[in-house]
mmCIF file of C-alpha atoms in Angstrom:
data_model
loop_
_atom_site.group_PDB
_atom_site.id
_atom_site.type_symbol
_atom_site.label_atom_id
_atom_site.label_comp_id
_atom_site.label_asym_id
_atom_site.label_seq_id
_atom_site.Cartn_x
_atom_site.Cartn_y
_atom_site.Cartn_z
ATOM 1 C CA UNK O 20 0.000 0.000 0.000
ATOM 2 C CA UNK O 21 2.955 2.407 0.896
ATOM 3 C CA UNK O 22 4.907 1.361 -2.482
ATOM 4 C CA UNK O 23 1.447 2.266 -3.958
ATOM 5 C CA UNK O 24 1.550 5.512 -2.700
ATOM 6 C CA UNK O 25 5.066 6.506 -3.114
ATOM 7 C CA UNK O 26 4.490 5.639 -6.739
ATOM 8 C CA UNK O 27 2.226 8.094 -6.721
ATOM 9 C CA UNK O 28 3.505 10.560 -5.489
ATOM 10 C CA UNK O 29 6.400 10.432 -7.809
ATOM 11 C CA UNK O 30 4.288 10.621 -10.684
ATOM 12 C CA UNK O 31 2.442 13.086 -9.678
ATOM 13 C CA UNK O 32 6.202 15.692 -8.797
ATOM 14 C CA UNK O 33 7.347 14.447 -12.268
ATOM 15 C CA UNK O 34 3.994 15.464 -13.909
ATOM 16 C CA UNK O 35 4.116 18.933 -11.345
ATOM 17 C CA UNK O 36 7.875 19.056 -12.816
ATOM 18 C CA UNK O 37 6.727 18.759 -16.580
ATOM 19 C CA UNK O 38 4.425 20.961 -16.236
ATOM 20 C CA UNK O 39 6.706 24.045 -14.870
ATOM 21 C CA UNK O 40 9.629 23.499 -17.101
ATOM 22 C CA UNK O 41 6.633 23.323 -20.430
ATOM 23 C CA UNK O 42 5.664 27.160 -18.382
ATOM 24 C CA UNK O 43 9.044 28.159 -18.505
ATOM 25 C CA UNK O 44 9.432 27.321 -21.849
ATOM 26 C CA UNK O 45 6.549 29.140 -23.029
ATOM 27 C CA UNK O 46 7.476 32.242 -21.036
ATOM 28 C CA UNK O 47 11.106 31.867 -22.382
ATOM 29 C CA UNK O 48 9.466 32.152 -25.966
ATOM 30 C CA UNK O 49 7.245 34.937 -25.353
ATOM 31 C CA UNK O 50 10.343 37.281 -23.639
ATOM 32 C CA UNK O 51 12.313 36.311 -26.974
ATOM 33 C CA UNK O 52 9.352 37.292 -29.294
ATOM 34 C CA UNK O 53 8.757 40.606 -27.014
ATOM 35 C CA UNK O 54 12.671 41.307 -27.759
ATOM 36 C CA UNK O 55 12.401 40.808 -30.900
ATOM 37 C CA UNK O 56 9.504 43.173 -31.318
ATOM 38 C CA UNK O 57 11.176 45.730 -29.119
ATOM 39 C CA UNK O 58 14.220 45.530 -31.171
ATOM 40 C CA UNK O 59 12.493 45.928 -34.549
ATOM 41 C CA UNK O 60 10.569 48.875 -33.208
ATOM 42 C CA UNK O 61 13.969 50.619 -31.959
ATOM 43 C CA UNK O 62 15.585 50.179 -35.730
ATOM 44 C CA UNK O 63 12.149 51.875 -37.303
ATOM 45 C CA UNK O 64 12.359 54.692 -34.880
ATOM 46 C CA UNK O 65 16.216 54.950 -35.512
ATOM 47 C CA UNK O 66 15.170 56.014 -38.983
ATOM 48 C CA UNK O 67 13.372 58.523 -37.910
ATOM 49 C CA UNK O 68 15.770 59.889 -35.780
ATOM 50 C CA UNK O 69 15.053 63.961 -36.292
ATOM 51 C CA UNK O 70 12.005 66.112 -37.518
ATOM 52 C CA UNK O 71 13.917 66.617 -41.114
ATOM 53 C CA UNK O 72 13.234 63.099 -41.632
ATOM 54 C CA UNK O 73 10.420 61.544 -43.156
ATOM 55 C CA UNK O 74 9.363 58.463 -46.067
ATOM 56 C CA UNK O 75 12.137 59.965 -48.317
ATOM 57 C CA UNK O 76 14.361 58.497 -46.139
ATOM 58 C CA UNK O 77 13.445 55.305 -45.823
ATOM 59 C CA UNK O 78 12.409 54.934 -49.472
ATOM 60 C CA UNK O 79 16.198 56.196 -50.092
ATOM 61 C CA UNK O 80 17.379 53.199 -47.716
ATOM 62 C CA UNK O 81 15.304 50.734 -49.064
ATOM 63 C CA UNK O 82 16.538 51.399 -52.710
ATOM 64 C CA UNK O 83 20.292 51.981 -51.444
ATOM 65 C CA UNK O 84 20.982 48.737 -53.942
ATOM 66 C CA UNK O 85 19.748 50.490 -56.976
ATOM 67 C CA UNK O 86 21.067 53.391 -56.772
ATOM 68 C CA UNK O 87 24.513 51.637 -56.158
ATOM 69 C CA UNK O 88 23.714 49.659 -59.087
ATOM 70 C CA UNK O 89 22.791 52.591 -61.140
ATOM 71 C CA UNK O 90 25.453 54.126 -60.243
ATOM 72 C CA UNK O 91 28.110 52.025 -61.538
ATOM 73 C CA UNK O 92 26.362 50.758 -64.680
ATOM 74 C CA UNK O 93 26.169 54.698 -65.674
ATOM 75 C CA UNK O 94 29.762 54.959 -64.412
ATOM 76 C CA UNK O 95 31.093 52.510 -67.020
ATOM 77 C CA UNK O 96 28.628 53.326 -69.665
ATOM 78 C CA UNK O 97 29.464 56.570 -69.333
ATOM 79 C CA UNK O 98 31.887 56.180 -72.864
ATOM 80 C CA UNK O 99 29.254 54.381 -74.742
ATOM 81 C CA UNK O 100 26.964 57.008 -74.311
ATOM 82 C CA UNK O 101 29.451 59.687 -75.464
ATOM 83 C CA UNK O 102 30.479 57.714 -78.555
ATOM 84 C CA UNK O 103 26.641 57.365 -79.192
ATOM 85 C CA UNK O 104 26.465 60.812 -79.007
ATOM 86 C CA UNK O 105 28.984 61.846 -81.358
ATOM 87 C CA UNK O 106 27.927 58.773 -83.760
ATOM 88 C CA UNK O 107 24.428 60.030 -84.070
ATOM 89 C CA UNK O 108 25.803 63.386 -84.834
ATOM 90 C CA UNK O 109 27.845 62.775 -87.349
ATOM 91 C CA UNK O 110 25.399 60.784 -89.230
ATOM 92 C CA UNK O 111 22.942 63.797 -89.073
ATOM 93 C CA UNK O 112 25.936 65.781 -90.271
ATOM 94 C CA UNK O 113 27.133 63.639 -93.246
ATOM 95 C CA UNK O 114 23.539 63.439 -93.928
ATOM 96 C CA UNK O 115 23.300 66.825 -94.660
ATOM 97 C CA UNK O 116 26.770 67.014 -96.241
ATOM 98 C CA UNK O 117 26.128 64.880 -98.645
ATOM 99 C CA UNK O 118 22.355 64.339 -99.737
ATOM 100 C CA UNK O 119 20.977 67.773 -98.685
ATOM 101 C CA UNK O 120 23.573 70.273 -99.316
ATOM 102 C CA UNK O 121 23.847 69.443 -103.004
ATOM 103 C CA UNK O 122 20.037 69.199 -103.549
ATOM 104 C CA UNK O 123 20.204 72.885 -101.416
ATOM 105 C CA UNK O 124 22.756 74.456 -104.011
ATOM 106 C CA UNK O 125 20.413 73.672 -107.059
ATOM 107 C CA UNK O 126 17.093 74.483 -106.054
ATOM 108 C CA UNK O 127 17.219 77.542 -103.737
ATOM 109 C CA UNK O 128 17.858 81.079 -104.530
ATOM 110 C CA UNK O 129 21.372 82.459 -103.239
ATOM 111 C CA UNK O 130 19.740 83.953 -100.201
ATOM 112 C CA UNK O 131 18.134 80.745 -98.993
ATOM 113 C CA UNK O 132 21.681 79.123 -99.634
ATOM 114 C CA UNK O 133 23.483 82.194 -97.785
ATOM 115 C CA UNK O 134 21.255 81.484 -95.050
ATOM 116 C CA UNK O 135 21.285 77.893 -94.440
ATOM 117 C CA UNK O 136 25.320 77.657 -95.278
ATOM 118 C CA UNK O 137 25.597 80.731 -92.564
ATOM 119 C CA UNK O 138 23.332 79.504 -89.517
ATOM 120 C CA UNK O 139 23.492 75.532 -90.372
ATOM 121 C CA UNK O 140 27.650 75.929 -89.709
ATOM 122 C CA UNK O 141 27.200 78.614 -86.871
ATOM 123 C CA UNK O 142 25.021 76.318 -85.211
ATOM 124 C CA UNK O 143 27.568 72.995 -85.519
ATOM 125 C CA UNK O 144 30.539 75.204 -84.395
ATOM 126 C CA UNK O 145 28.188 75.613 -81.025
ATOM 127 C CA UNK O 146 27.121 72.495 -80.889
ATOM 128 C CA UNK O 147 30.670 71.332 -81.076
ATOM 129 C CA UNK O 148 32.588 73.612 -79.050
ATOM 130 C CA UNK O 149 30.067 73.410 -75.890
ATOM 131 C CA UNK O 150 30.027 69.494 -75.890
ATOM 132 C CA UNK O 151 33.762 69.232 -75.995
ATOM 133 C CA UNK O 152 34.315 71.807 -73.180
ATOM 134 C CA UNK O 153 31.513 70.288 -71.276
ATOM 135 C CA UNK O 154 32.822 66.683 -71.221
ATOM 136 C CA UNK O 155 36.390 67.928 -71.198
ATOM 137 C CA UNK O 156 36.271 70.644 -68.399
ATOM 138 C CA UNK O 157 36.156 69.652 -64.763
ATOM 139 C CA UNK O 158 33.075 70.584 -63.194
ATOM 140 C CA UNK O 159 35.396 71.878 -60.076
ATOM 141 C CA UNK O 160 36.321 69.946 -56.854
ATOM 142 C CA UNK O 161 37.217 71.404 -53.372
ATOM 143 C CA UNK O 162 40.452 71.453 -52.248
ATOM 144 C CA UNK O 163 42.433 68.282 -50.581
ATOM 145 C CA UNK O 164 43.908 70.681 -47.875
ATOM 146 C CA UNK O 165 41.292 70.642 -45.251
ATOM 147 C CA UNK O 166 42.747 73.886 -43.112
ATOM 148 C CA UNK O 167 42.074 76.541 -46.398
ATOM 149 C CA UNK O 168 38.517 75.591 -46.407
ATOM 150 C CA UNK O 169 35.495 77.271 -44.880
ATOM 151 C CA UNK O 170 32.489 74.172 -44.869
ATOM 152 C CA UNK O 171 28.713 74.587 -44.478
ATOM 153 C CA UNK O 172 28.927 71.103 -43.812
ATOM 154 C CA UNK O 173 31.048 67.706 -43.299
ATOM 155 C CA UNK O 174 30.553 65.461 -46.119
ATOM 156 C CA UNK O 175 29.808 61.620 -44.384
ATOM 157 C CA UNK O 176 31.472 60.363 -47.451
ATOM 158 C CA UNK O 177 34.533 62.256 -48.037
ATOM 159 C CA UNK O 178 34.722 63.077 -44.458
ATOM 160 C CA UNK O 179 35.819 66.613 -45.189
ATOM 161 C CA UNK O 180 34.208 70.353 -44.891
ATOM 162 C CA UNK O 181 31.683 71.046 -48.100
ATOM 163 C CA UNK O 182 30.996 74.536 -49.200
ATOM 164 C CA UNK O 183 28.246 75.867 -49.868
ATOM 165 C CA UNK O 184 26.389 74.270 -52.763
ATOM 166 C CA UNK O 185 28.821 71.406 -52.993
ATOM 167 C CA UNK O 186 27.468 67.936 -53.127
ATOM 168 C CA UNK O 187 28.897 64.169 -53.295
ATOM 169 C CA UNK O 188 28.475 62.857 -56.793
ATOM 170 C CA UNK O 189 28.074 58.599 -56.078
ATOM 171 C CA UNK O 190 29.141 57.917 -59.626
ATOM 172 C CA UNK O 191 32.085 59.682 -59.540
ATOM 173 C CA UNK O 192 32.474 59.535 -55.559
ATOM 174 C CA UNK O 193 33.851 62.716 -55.132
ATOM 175 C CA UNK O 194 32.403 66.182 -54.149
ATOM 176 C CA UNK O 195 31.115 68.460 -56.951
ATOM 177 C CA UNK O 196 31.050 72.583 -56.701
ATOM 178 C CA UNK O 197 27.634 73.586 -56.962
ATOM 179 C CA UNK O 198 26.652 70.203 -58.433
ATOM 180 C CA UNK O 199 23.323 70.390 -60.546
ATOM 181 C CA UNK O 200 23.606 66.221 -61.317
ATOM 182 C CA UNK O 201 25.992 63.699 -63.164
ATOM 183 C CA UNK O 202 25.116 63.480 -67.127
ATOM 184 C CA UNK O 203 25.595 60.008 -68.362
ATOM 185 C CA UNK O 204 25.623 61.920 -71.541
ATOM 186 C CA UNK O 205 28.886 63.403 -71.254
ATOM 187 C CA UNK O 206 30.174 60.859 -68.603
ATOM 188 C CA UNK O 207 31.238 63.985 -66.573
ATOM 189 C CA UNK O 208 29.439 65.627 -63.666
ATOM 190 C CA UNK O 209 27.353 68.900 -64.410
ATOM 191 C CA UNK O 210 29.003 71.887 -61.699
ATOM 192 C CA UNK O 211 30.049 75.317 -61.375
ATOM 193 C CA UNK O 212 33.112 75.119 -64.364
ATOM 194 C CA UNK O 213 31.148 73.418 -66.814
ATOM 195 C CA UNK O 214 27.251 74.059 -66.004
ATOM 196 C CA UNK O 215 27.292 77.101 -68.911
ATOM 197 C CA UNK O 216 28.576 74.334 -71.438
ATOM 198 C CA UNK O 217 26.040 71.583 -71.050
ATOM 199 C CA UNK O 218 23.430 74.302 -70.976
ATOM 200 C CA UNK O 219 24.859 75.742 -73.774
ATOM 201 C CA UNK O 220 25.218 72.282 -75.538
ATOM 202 C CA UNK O 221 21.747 71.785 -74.749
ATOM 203 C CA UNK O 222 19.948 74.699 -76.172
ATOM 204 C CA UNK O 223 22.018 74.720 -79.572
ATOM 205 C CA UNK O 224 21.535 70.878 -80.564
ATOM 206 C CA UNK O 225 17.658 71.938 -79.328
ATOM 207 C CA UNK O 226 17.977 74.636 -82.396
ATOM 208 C CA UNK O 227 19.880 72.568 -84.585
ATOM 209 C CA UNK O 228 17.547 69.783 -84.725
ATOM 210 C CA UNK O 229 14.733 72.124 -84.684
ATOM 211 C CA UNK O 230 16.075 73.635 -87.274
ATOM 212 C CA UNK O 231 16.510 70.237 -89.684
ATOM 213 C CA UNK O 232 12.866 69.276 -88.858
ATOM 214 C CA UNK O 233 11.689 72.567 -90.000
ATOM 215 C CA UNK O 234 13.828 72.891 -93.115
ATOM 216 C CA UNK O 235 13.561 68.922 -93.986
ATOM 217 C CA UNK O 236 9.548 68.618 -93.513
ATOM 218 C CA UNK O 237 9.066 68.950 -97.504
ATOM 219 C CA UNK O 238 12.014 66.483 -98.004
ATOM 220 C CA UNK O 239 11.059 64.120 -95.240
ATOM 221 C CA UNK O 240 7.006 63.772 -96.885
ATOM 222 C CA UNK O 241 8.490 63.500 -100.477
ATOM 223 C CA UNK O 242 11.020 60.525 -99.252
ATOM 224 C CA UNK O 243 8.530 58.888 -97.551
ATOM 225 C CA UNK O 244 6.094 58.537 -100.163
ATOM 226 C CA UNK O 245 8.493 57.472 -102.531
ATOM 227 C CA UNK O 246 9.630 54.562 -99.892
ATOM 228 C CA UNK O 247 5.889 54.180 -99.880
ATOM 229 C CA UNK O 248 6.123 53.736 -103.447
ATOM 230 C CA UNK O 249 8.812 51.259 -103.650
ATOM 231 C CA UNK O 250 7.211 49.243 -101.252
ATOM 232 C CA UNK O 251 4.096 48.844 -103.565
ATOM 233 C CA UNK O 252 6.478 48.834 -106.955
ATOM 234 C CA UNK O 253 8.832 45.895 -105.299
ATOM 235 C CA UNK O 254 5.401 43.547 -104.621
ATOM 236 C CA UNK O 255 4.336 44.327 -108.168
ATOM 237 C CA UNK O 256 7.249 43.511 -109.653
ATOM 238 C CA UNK O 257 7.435 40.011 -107.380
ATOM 239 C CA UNK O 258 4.134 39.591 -108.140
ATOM 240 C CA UNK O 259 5.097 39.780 -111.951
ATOM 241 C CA UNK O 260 8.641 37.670 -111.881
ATOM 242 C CA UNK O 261 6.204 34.852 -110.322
ATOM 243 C CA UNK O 262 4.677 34.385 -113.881
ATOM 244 C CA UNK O 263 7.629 34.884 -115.577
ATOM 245 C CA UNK O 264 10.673 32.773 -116.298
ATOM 246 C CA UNK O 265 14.274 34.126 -114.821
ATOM 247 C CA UNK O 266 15.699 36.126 -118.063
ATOM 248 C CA UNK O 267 12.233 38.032 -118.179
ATOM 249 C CA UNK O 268 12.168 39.485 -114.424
ATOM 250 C CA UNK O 269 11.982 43.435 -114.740
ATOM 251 C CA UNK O 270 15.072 45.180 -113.923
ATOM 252 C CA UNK O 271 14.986 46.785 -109.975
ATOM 253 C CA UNK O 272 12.680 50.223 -110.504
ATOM 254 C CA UNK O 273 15.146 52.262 -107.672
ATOM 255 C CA UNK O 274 18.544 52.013 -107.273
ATOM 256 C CA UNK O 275 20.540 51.599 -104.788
ATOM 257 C CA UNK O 276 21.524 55.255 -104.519
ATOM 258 C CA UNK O 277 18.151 56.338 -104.370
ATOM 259 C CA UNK O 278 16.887 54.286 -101.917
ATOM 260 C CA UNK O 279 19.836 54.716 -99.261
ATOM 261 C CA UNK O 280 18.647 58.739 -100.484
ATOM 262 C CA UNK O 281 15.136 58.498 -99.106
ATOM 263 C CA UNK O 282 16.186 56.338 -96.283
ATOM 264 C CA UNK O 283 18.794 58.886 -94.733
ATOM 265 C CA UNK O 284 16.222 61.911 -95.207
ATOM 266 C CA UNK O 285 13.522 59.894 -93.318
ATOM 267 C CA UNK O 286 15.794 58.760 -90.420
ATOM 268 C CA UNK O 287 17.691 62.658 -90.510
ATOM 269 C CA UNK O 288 13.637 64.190 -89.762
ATOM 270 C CA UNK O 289 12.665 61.496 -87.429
ATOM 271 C CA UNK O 290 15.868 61.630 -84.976
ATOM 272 C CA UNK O 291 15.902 65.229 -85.295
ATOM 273 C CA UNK O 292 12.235 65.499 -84.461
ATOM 274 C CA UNK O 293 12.605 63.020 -81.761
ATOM 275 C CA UNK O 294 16.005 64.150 -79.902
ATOM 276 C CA UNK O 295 13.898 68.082 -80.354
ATOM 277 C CA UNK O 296 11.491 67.024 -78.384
ATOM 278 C CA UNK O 297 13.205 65.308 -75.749
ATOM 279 C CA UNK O 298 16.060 67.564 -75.237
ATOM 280 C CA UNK O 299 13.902 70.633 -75.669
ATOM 281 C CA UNK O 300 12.014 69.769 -72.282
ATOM 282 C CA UNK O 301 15.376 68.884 -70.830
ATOM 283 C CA UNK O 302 16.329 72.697 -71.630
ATOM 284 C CA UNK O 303 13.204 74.133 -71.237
ATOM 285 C CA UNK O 304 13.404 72.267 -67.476
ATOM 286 C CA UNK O 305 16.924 73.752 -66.850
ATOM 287 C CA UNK O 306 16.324 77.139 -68.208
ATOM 288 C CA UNK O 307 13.776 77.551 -64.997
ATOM 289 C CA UNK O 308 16.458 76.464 -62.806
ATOM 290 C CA UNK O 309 18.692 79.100 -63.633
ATOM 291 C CA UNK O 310 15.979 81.926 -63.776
ATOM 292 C CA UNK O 311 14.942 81.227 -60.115
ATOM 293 C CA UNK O 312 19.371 80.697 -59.272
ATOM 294 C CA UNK O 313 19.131 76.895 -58.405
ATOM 295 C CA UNK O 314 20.596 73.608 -59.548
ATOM 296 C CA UNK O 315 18.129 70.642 -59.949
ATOM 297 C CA UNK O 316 19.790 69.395 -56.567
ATOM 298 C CA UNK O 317 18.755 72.633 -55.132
ATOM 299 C CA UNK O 318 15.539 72.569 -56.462
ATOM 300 C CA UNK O 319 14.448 69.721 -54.181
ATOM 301 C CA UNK O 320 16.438 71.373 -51.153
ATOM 302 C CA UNK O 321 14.848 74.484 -51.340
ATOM 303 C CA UNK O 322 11.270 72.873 -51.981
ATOM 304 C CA UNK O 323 11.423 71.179 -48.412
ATOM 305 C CA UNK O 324 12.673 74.057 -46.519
ATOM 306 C CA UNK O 325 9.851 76.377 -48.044
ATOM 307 C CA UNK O 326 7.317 73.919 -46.981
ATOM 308 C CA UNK O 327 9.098 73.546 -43.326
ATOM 309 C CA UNK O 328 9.136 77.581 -43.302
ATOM 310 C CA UNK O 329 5.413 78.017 -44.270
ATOM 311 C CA UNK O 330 4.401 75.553 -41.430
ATOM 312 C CA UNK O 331 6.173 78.049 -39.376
ATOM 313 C CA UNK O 332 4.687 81.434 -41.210
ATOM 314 C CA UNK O 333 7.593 82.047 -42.821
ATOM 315 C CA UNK O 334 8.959 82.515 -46.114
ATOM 316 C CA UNK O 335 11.782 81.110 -48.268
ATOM 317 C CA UNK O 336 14.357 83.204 -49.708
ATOM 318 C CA UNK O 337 16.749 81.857 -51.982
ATOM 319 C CA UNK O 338 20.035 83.626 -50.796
ATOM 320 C CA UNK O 339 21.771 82.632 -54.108
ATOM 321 C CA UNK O 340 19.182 84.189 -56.596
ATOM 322 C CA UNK O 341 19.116 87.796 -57.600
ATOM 323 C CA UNK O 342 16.300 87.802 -59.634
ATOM 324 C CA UNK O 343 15.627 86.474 -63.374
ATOM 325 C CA UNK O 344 17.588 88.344 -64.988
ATOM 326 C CA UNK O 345 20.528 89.104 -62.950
ATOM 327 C CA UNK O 346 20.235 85.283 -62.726
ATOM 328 C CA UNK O 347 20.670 84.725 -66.421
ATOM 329 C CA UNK O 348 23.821 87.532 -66.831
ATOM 330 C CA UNK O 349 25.596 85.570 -64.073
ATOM 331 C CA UNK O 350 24.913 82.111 -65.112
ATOM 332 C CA UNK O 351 26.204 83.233 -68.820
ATOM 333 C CA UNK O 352 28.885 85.599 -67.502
ATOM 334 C CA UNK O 353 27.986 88.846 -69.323
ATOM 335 C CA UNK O 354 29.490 91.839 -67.345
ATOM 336 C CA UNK O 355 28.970 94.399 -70.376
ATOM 337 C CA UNK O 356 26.714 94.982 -73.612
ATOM 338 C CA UNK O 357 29.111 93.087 -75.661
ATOM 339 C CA UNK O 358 29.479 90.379 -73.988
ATOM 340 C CA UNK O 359 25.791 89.054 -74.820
ATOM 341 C CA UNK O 360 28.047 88.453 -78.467
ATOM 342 C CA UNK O 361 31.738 87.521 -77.964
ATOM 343 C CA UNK O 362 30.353 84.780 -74.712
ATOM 344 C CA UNK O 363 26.752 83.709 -75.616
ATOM 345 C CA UNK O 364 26.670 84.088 -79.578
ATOM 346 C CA UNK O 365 30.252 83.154 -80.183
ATOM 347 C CA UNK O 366 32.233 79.959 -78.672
ATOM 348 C CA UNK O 367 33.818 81.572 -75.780
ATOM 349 C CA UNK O 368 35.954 79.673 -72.868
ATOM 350 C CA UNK O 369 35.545 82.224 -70.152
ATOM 351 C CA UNK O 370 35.431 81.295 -66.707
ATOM 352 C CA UNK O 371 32.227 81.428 -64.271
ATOM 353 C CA UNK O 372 31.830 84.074 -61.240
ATOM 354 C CA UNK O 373 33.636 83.034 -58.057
ATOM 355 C CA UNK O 374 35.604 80.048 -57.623
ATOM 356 C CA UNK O 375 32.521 77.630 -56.048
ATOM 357 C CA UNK O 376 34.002 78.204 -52.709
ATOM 358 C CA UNK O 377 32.133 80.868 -51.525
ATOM 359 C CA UNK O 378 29.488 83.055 -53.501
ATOM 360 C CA UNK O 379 30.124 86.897 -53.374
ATOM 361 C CA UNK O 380 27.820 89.439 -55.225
ATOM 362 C CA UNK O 381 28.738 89.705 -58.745
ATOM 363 C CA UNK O 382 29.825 92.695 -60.588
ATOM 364 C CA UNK O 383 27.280 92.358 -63.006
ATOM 365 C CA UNK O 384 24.305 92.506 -60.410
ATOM 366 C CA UNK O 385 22.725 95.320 -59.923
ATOM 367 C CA UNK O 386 20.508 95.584 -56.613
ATOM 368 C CA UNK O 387 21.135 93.535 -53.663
ATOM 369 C CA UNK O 388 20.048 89.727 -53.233
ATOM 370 C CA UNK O 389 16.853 89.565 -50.405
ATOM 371 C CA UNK O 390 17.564 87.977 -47.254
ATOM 372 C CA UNK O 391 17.019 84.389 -46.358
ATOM 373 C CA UNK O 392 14.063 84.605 -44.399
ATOM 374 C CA UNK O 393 11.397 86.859 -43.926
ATOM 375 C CA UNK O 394 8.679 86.962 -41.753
#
């Protein structure tokens, strides 16, 4: 009866034992899983770890592998897209060189010819000068020497003191003076020394293929009905050689010549149309940057402060803009009259205002920029 019992009674303290170590268990998993959710919770609040802050920043962590992928596929693309460049180019030129031009001296009057021989070249010796300075000039770096520079800011890259307006380019992982953005383009960054040139480059291949689409329309329709009419000619004259035996076939109605002739005039009006209208909105985009003083960095910079300032009741001043005009003469560099020809209508290397370092008022401006803020 006694063994009985003591049986029991270890069964039962086993079962009592089984029991508390199956509780502990479970509590052990719940303080792991309330870790766990107290850790996650401190990682989502470290992203949010000031009032600047908000789902830009996390959307800019989240897609911190594309961009680094981006990044280095335009880095080493960078001379495949100049080549492209200057390929397309030249076929547009040689083009012109050596269906239109001849077509040009036998049908127009001497003034037309004057005229197309005098602004046609004009506009290629722009076109050509500004891209070559603009993927040959450096768009200006700050100094290595840490002590003979005057930072805004410590770049977290670099780990040195930015200027004002400077900003790390990724691509080429160096800081930029005032950098607007990095142009795959000319596989060069876009910043103070070379900003005029890709602007410049810009709104002159915007002309010049403006210009062939306008000049070219009458050509372009005439070539492309007579493709349209080989097209219909070549399945007639298949359709003919079917019935006939092999010496009867009808000689080819266009040659060679003539075809590659209609060809080049409709792929000269299409790429000029096309690149017109793409580039022209790139100008047209960058041409209201520099009337309000701002880079398309800056742009987005001075967008979230204004909103942060009208929150507060204030209002935005953009301490590097002194108005549209005075905007214009210092982003071109005209100091005088004349200069609107020898530096804006004539290829012209001159150097920008200021060195990028720090931003003085101009000569050429005339009334004093307006504060930052104002209440």
């Amino acid at each position: 009866m006694r063994s009985r019992q003591r049986m029991f009674a270890a069964v039962m303290r086993l079962l009592l034992k089984c029991l508390r170590l199956g509780r502990r268990r479970r509590f052990k998993l719940v303080r792991q899983v309330e870790q766990l959710w107290h850790y996650g919770h401190l990682c989502l609040c470290s992203l949010l770890y000031n009032s600047f802050t908000n789902g830009d920043v996390v959307l800019d962590s989240l897609f911190e592998p594309v961009y680094w992928l981006v990044d280095h596929v335009t880095r080493w693309f960078g001379v495949v897209f100049v080549a492209l460049v200057i390929g397309l180019t030249s076929s547009i030129v040689a083009i012109v060189y050596i269906c239109l031009l001849p077509l040009i001296l036998q049908t127009y009057t001497p003034a037309w010819i004057c005229w197309h021989l005098t602004y046609g070249h004009w506009n290629l010796i722009m076109i050509v000068f500004h891209y070559y300075m603009a993927i040959t000039t450096s768009p200006g770096h700050p100094p290595q020497a840490k002590n003979d520079l005057t930072g805004v800011s410590i770049c977290r890259k670099c780990i040195a003191p930015k200027p004002a307006r400077t900003h790390h380019c990724s691509i080429c992982n160096r800081c930029v003076l005032k950098m607007d953005h990095h142009c795959p383009w000319l596989n060069n960054c876009v910043g103070h020394y070379n900003h005029r040139y890709f602007f410049s480059f810009c709104l002159f291949m915007t002309l010049g293929c403006i210009y062939c689409s306008i000049s070219g329309w009458e050509m372009f329709r005439d070539a492309y009905a007579a493709i349209e009419r080989m097209k219909l000619l070549e399945k007639e004259r298949l359709q003919v050689a079917a019935n006939q035996t092999y010496y009867q076939t009808p000689p080819p109605t266009f040659s060679f010549r003539q075809r590659a002739f209609h060809k080049s005039v409709v792929y000269l009006w299409v790429l000029c149309s096309s690149v017109a209208l793409a580039l022209g909105a790139l100008t047209l985009w960058h041409a209201a940057l520099i009337t309000r003083g701002e880079t398309s960095i800056e742009r987005h910079i001075n967008r979230k402060e204004r909103q942060r300032l009208q929150k507060k009741g204030k209002v935005f001043r953009n301490p590097y803009s002194y108005g549209s005009w005075d905007n214009w003469k210092v982003f071109l560099g005209v100091d005088v009259p004349r200069h609107w020809l020898t530096r804006v209508l004539l290829p012209s290397p001159h150097l920008p205002h200021g060195t990028g370092l720090s931003w003085d008022l101009p000569p050429c401006v005339t009334e004093q920029r307006a504060p930052l803020l104002a209440i």
